[in-house]
Coordinates of C-alpha atoms in Angstrom, one line a residue:
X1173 CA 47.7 14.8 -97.2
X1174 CA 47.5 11.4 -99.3
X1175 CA 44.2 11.3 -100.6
X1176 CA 43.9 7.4 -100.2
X1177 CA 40.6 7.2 -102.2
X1178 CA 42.6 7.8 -105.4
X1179 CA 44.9 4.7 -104.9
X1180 CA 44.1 1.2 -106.7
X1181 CA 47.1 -0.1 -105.7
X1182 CA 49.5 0.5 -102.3
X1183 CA 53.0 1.0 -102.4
X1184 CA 54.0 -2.6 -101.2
X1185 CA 51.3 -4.1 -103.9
X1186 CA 48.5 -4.7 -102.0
X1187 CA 44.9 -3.2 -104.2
X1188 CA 42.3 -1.7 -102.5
X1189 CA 39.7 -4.1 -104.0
X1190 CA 37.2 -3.9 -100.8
X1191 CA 34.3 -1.4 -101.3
X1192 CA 31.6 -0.2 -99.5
X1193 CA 29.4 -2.6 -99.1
X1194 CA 32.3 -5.2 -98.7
X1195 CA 33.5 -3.3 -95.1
X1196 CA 29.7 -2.7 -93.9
X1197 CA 29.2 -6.5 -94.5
X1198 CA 32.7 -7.3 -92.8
X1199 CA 31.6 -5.0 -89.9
X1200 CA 28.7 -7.2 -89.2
X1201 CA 30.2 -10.5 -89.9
X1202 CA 32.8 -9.9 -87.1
X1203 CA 30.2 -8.7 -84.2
X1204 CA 27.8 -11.9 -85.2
X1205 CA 29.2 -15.5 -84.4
X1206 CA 27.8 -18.8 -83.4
X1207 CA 27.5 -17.3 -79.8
X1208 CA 24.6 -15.4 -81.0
X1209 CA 22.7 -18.7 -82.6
X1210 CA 24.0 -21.0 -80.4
X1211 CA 25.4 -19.8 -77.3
X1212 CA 21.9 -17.8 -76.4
X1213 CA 21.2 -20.7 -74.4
X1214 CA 24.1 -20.7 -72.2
X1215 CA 24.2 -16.6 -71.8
X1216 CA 20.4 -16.7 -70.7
X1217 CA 20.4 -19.2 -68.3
X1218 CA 23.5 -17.7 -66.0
X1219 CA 21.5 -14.7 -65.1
X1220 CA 18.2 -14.2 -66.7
X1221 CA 16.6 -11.0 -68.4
X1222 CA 19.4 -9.0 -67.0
X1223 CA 21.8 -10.7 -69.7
X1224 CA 20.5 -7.6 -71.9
X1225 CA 22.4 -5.3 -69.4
X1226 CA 25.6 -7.7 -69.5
X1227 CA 25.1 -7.2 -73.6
X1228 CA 24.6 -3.5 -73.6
X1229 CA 27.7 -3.1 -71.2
X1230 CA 29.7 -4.7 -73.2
X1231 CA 28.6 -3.7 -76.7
X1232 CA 29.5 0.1 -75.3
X1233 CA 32.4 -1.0 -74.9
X1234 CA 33.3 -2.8 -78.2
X1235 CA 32.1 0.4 -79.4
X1236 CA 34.7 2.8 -77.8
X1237 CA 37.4 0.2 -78.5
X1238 CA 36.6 0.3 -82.5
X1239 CA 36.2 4.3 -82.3
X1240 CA 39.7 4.3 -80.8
X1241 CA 41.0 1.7 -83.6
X1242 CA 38.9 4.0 -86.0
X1243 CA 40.7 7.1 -84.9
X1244 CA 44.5 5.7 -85.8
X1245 CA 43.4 4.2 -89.0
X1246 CA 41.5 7.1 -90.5
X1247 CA 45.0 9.0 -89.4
X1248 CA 47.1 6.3 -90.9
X1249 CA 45.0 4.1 -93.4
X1250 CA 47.9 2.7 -95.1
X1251 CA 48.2 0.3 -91.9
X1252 CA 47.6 -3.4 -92.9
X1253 CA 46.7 -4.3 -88.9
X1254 CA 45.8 -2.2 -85.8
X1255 CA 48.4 -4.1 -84.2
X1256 CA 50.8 -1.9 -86.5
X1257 CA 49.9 1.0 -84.1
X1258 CA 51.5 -1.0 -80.8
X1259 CA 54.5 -0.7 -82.5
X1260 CA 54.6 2.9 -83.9
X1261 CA 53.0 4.4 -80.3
X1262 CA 54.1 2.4 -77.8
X1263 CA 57.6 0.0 -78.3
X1264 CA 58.5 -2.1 -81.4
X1265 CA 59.1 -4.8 -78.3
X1266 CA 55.7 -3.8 -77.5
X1267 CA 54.2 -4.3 -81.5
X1268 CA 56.3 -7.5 -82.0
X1269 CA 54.8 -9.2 -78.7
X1270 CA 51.3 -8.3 -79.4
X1271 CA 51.4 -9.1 -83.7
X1272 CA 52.8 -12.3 -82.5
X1273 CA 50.0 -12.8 -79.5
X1274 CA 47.2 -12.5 -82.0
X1275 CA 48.7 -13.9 -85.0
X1276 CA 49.0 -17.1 -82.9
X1277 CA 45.4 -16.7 -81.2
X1278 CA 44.1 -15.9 -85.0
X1279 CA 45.4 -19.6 -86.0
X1280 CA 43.6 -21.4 -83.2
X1281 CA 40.3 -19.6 -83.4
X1282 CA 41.1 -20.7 -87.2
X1283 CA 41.8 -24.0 -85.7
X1284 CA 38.5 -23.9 -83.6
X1285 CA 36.5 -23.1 -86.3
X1286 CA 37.4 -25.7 -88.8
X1287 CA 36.3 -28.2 -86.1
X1288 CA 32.9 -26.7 -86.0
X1289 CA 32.2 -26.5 -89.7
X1290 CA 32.8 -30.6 -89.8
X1291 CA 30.5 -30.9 -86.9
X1292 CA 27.8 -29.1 -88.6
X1293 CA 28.9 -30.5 -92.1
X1294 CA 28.1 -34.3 -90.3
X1295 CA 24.6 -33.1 -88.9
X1296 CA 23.4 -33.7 -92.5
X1297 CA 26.5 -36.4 -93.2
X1298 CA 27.3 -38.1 -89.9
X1299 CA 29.3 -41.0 -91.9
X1300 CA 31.6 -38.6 -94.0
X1301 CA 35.5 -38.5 -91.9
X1302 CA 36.0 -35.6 -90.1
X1303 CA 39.6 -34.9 -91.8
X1304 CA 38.2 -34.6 -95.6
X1305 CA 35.4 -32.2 -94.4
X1306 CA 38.1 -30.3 -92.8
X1307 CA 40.0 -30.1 -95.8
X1308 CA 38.1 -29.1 -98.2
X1309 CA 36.9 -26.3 -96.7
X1310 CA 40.3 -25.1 -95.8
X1311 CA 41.4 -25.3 -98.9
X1312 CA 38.6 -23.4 -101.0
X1313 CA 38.7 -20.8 -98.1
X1314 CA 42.5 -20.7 -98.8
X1315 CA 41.6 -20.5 -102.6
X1316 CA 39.5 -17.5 -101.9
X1317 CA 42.4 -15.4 -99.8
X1318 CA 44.7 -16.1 -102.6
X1319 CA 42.8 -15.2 -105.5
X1320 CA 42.0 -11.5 -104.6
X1321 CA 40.9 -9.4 -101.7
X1322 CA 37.3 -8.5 -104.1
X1323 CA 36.6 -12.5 -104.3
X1324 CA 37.2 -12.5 -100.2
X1325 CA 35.1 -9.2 -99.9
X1326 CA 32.3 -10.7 -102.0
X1327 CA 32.5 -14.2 -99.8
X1328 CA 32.1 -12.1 -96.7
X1329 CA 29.5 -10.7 -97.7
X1330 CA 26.8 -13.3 -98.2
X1331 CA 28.0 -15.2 -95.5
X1332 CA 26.8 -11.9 -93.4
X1333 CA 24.2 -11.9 -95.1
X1334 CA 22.7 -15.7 -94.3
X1335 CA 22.7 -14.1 -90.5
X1336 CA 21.4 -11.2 -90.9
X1337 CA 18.7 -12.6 -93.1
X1338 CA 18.5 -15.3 -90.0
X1339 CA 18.3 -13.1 -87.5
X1340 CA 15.6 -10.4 -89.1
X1341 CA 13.3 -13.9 -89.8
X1342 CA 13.3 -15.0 -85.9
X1343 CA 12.8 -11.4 -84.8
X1344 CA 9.3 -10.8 -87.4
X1345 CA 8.5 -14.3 -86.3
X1346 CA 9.0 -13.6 -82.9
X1347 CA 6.9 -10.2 -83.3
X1348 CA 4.1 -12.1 -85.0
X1349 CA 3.7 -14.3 -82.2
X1350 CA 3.8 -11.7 -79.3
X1351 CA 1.2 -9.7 -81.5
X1352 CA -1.0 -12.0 -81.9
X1353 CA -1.0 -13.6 -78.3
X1354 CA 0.7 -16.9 -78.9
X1355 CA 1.0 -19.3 -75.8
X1356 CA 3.5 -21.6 -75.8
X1357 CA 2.8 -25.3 -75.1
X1358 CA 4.2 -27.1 -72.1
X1359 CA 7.8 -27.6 -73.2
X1360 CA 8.3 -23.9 -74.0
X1361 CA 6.5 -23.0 -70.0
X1362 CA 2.9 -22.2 -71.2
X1363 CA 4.3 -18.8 -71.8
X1364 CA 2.0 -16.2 -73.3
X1365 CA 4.3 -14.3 -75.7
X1366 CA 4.4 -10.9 -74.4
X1367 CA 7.4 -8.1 -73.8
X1368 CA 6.0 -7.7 -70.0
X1369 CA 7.8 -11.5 -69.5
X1370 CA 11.3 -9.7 -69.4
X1371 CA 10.2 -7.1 -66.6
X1372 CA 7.9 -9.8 -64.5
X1373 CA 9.3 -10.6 -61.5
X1374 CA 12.7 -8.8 -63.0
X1375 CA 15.8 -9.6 -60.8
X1376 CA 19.6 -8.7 -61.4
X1377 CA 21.1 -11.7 -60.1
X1378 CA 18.7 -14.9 -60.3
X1379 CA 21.0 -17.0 -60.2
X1380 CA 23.4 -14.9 -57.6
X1381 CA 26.2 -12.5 -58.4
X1382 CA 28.6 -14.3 -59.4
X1383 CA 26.9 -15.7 -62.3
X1384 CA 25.7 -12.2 -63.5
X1385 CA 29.8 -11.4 -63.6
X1386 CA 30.4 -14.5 -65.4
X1387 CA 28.5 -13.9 -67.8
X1388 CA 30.4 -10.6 -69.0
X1389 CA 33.6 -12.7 -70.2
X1390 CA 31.3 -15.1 -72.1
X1391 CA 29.6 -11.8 -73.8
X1392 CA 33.3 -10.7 -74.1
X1393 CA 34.7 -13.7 -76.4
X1394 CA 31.2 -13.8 -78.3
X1395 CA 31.5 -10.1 -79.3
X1396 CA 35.4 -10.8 -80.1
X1397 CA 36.4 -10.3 -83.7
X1398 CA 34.3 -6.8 -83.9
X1399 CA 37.9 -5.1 -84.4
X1400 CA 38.4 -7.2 -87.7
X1401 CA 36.3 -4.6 -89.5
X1402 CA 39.7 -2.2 -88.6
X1403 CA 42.0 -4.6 -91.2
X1404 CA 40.5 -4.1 -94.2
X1405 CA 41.1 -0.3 -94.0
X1406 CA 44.6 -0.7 -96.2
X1407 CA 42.8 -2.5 -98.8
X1408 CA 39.2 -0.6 -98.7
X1409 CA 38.6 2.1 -101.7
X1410 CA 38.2 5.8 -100.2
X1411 CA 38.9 4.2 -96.2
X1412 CA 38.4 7.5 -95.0
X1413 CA 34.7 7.8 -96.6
X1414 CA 33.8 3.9 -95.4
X1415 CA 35.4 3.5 -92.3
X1416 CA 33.4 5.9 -89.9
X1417 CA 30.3 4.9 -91.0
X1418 CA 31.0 1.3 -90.5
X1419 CA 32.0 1.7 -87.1
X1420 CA 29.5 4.4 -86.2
X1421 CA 26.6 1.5 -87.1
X1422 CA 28.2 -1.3 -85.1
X1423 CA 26.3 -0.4 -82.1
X1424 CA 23.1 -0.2 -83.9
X1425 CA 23.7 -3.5 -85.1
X1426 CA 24.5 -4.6 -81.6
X1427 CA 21.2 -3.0 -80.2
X1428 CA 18.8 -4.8 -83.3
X1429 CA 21.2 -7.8 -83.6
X1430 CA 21.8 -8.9 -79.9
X1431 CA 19.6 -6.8 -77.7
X1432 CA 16.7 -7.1 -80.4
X1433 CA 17.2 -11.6 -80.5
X1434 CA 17.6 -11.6 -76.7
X1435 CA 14.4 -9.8 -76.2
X1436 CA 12.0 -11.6 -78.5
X1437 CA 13.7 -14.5 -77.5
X1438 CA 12.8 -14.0 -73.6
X1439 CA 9.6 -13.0 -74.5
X1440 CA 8.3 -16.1 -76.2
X1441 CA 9.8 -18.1 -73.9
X1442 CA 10.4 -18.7 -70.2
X1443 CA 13.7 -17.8 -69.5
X1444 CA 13.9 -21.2 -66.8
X1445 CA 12.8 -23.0 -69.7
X1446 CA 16.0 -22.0 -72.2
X1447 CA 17.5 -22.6 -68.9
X1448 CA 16.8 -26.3 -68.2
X1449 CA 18.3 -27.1 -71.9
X1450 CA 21.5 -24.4 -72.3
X1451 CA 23.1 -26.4 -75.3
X1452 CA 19.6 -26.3 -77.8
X1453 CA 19.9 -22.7 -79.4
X1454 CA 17.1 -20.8 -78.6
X1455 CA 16.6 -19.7 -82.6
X1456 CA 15.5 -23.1 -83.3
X1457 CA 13.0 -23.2 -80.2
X1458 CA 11.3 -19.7 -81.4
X1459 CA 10.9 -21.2 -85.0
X1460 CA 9.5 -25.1 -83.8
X1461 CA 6.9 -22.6 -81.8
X1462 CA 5.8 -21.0 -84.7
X1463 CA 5.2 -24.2 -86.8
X1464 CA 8.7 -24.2 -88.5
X1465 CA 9.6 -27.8 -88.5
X1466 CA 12.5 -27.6 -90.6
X1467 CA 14.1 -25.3 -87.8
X1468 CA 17.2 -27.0 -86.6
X1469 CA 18.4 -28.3 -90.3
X1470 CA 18.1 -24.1 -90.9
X1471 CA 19.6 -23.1 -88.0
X1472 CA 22.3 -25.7 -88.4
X1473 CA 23.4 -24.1 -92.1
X1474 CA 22.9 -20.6 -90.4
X1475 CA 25.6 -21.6 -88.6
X1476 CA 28.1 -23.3 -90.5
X1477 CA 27.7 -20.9 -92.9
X1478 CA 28.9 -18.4 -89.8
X1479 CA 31.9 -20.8 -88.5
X1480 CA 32.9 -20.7 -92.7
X1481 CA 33.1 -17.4 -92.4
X1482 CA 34.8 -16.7 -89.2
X1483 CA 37.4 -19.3 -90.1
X1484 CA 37.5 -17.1 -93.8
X1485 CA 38.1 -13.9 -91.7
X1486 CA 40.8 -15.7 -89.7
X1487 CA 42.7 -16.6 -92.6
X1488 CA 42.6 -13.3 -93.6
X1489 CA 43.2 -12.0 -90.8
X1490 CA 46.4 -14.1 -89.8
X1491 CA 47.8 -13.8 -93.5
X1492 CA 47.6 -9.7 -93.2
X1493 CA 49.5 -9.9 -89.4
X1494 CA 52.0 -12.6 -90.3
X1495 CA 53.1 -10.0 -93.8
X1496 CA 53.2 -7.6 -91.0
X1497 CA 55.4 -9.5 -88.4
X1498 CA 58.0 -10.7 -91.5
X1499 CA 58.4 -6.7 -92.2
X1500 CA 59.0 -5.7 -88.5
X1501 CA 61.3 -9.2 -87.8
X1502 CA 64.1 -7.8 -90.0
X1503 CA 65.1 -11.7 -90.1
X1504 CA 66.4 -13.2 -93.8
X1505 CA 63.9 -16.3 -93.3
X1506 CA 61.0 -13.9 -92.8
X1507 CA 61.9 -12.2 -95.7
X1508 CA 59.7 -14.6 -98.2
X1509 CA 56.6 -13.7 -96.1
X1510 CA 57.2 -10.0 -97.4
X1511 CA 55.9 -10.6 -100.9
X1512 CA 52.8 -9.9 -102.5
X1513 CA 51.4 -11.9 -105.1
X1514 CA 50.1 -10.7 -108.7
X1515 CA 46.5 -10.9 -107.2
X1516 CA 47.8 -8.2 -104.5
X1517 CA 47.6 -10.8 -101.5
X1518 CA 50.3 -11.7 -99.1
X1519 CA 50.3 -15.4 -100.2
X1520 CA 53.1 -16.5 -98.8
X1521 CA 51.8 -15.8 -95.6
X1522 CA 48.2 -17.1 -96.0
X1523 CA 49.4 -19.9 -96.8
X1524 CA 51.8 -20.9 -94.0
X1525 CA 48.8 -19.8 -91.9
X1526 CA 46.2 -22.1 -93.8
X1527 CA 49.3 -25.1 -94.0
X1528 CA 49.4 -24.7 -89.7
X1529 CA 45.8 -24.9 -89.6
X1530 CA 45.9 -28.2 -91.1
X1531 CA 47.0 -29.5 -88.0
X1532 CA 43.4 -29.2 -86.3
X1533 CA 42.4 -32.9 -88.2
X1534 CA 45.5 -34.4 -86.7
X1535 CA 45.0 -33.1 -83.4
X1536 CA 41.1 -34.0 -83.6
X1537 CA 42.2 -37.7 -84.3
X1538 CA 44.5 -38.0 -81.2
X1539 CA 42.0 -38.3 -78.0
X1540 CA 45.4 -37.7 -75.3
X1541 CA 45.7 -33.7 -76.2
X1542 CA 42.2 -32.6 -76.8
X1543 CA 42.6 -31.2 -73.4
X1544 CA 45.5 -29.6 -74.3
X1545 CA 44.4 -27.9 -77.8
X1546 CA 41.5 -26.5 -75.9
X1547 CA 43.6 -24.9 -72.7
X1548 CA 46.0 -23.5 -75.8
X1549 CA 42.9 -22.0 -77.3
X1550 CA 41.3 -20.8 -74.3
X1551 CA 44.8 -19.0 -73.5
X1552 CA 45.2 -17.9 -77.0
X1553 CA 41.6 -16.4 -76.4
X1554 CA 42.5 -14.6 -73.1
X1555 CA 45.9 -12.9 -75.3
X1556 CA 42.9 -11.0 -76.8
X1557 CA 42.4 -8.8 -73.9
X1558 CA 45.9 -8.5 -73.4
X1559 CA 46.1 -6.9 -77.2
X1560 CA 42.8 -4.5 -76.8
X1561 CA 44.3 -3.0 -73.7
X1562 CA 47.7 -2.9 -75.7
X1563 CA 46.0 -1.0 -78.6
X1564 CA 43.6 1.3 -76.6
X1565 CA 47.5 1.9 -74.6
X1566 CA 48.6 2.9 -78.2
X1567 CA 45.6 5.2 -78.6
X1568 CA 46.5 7.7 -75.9
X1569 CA 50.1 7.5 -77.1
X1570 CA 48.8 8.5 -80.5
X1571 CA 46.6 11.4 -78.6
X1572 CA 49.8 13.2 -77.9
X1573 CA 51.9 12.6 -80.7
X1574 CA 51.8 15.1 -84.0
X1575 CA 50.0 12.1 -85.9
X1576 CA 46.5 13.1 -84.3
X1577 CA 44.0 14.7 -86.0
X1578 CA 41.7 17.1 -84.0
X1579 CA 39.0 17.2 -86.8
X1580 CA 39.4 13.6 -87.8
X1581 CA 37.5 10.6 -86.8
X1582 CA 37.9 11.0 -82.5
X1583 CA 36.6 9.0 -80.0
X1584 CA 33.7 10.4 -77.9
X1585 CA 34.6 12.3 -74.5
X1586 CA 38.3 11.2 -75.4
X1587 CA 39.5 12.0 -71.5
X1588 CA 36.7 10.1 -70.2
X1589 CA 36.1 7.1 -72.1
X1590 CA 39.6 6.3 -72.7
X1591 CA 40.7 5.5 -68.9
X1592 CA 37.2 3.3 -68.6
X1593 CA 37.9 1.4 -71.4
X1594 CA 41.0 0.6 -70.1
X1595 CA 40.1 -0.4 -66.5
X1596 CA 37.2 -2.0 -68.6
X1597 CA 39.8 -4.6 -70.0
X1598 CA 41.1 -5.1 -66.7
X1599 CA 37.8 -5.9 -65.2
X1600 CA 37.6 -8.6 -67.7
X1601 CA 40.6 -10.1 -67.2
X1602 CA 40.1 -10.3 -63.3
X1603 CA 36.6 -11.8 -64.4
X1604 CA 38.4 -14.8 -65.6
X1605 CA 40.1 -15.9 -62.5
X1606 CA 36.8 -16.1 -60.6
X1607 CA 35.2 -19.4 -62.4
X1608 CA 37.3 -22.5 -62.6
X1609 CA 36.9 -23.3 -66.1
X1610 CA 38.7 -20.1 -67.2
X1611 CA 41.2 -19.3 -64.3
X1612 CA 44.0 -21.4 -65.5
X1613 CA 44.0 -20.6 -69.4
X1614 CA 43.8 -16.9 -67.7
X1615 CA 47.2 -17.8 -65.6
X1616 CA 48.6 -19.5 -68.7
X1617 CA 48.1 -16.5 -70.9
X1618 CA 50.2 -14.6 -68.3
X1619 CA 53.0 -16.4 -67.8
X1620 CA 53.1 -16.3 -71.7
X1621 CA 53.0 -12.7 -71.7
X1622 CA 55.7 -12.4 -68.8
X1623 CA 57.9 -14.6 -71.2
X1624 CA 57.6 -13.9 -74.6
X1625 CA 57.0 -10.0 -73.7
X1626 CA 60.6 -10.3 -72.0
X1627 CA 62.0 -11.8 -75.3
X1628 CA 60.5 -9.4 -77.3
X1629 CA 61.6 -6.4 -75.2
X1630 CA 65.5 -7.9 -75.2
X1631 CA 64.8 -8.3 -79.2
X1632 CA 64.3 -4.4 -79.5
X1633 CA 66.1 -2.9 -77.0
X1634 CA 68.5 -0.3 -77.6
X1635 CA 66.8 -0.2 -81.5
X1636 CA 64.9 2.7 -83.0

């Protein structure tokens, strides 16, 4: 066995410059977004106290996905993406489709992301334009992917930090107040800060059914990117050592993170109050409670600090999956994307990445397809599912091939977990087609995947 701790430097050139601290960081940077700080609001006011059941659900989950992911890397560490193991398990069709899929979601939510850091970039500096803002963050994120994995490890890991830090600050806050009997004024419902306001009057479905099952695919897309931790592995020191422990403590992070913000957060504050005002982040109500007047301006570099570092982690991301997808195209024009620089970074492909990012400013300034970037990025979004349910697909394939390890890193009641997680994604996906925001992005993404998974079958038929 290849003991993977004792290698600087892979085989194709790539260093294992991420350490400990780096992939714990990582871990937490891709299960806490701007859905947390912002999209509270929204989450709370479709069903109530019983979003903390909609958050546990899902965060069990997540969980069982990443152990699955877990189990194939700590088998196969060497693997640059998770995708990798769609291709090796299941079909290379299969692999090519889905590196593909997410490649080209991982460039929107790039996309997506630059837009928001120039929004919160012109809360402080409404007159700068749009386009520079954009830029120059692109291009000092693309500067960090390019000059070493470490200097990307060591970026990741204070923009974590900034939310973590964030988050521990409205939860004592929010403990101070309950403790010492705080009521809030009018706009925040005369509320007496106390844990018993989740229970009172507790009801499942406030707001009816079908808004409790709505809000599981908002949940869904707002825990999305929890599986980026798994991409690191081929360029983590001693990935066996880090990798179980950083997954193990993703649900601990979920419970203190989510479940522990959603409950102070309902227990300051009338839940029908957040729910009057869905679009003002509930962080920034807690701390203008508390006296904090400087709230929103905080808040507001919480969260561009978080959009920076989601875009960071796309760039990333897509630059690892597109080095991936030039190795299995076998096609002469790919064939540049295979390098790896000095610095031990697939530049190349970073940077074609970061160069079709740049069109976010130039769709931004044209009014007649901002309906159409955000049905592309809604689909994009929905390919996700697609790819979990691929990957978990690959897991049971990897169960009964010679490649598992029976004392390795498993996944908990294996012959139980595994089918639920599957009909789990499913679930999800059916979700979509009941509200009417979501159900033709969800339609889209299907006809995509009838289409290009067709292609990419033909592509690899008949091929080992």
């Amino acid at each position: 066995m290849i003991e993977y701790s004792d290698l600087a430097i892979n085989a194709d050139g790539t260093k294992r410059g991420l350490k400990k601290k780096h992939v714990q960081m990582i871990a937490i940077g891709g299960t806490i977004g701007t859905g947390l700080f912002l999209g509270a609001g929204n989450s709370i006011a479709k069903t109530g106290p019983s979003i903390l059941i909609v958050y546990a659900i899902l965060g069990l989950f997540f969980f069982l996905m990443m152990r699955g992911i877990g189990e194939m890397l700590y088998a196969d560490p060497s693997q640059h993406t998770f995708v990798a193991f769609i291709s090796k398990y299941v079909s290379p069709g299969a692999g090519y489709f889905a590196g593909w899929s997410y490649w080209i979601g991982l460039t929107f939510v790039a996309m997506a992301e630059l837009t928001a850091v120039s929004t919160y970039v012109k809360f402080w500096f409404p007159t700068w334009q749009t386009w520079l803002i954009q830029i120059f963050f692109l291009a000092i994120l693309t500067l960090v992917n390019l000059v070493a994995v470490k200097v990307f490890g060591e970026t990741e890991y204070w923009f974590a930090m900034i939310k973590i830090i964030a988050i521990i600050a409205m939860i004592v806050t929010g403990l101070f107040l309950i403790f010492t009997g705080f009521k809030a004024p009018a706009s925040g419902g005369n509320t007496v800060a106390s844990f018993g306001n989740i229970t009172h009057h507790f009801s499942l479905f406030p707001n009816g059914p079908a808004m409790f099952f709505a809000a599981f695919p908002m949940v869904f897309f707002a825990f999305q990117g929890m599986e980026f931790v798994g991409i690191t592995t081929a360029e983590t020191e001693n990935p066996r050592g880090v990798l179980p422990r950083a997954i193990n403590t993703i649900i601990l992070r979920i419970l203190i993170f989510y479940l522990g913000a959603m409950t102070i957060i309902m227990s300051i504050i009338d839940w029908h109050v957040i729910a009057k005002t869905p679009e003002q982040s509930p962080f920034v109500m807690v701390f203008q409670l508390a006296g904090f007047k400087a709230a929103a301006a905080v808040i507001n570099f919480v969260v561009l600090t978080s959009a920076a570092s989601a875009l960071n982690s796309a760039i990333y991301s897509a630059g690892r999956h597109f080095y991936q997808l030039a190795q299995e195209s076998h096609i002469p024009v790919m064939s540049r994307f295979e390098k790896i620089s000095k610095h031990g970074v697939p530049a190349n492909a970073i940077l074609l990445t970061a160069t079709l990012v740049l069109l976010s400013p130039v769709i931004n300034a044209i009014p007649q397809i901002t309906s159409s970037f955000s049905f592309i990025t809604a689909v994009s979004s929905n390919m996700y599912i697609i790819v979990y349910a691929m990957t978990m697909y690959a897991h049971r394939k990897f169960r009964a091939s010679s490649d598992y390890l029976p004392n390795g890193f498993t996944m908990p009641a294996y012959s139980l977990t595994s089918p639920l997680t599957l009909l789990f994604f499913a679930a999800i996906y059916v979700s979509l087609f009941f509200q009417s925001d979501s159900r033709m992005p969800a339609i889209g993404a299907i006809i995509f995947t009838l289409i290009f998974g067709t292609l990419a079958h033909r592509k690899f038929a008949g091929k080992s």
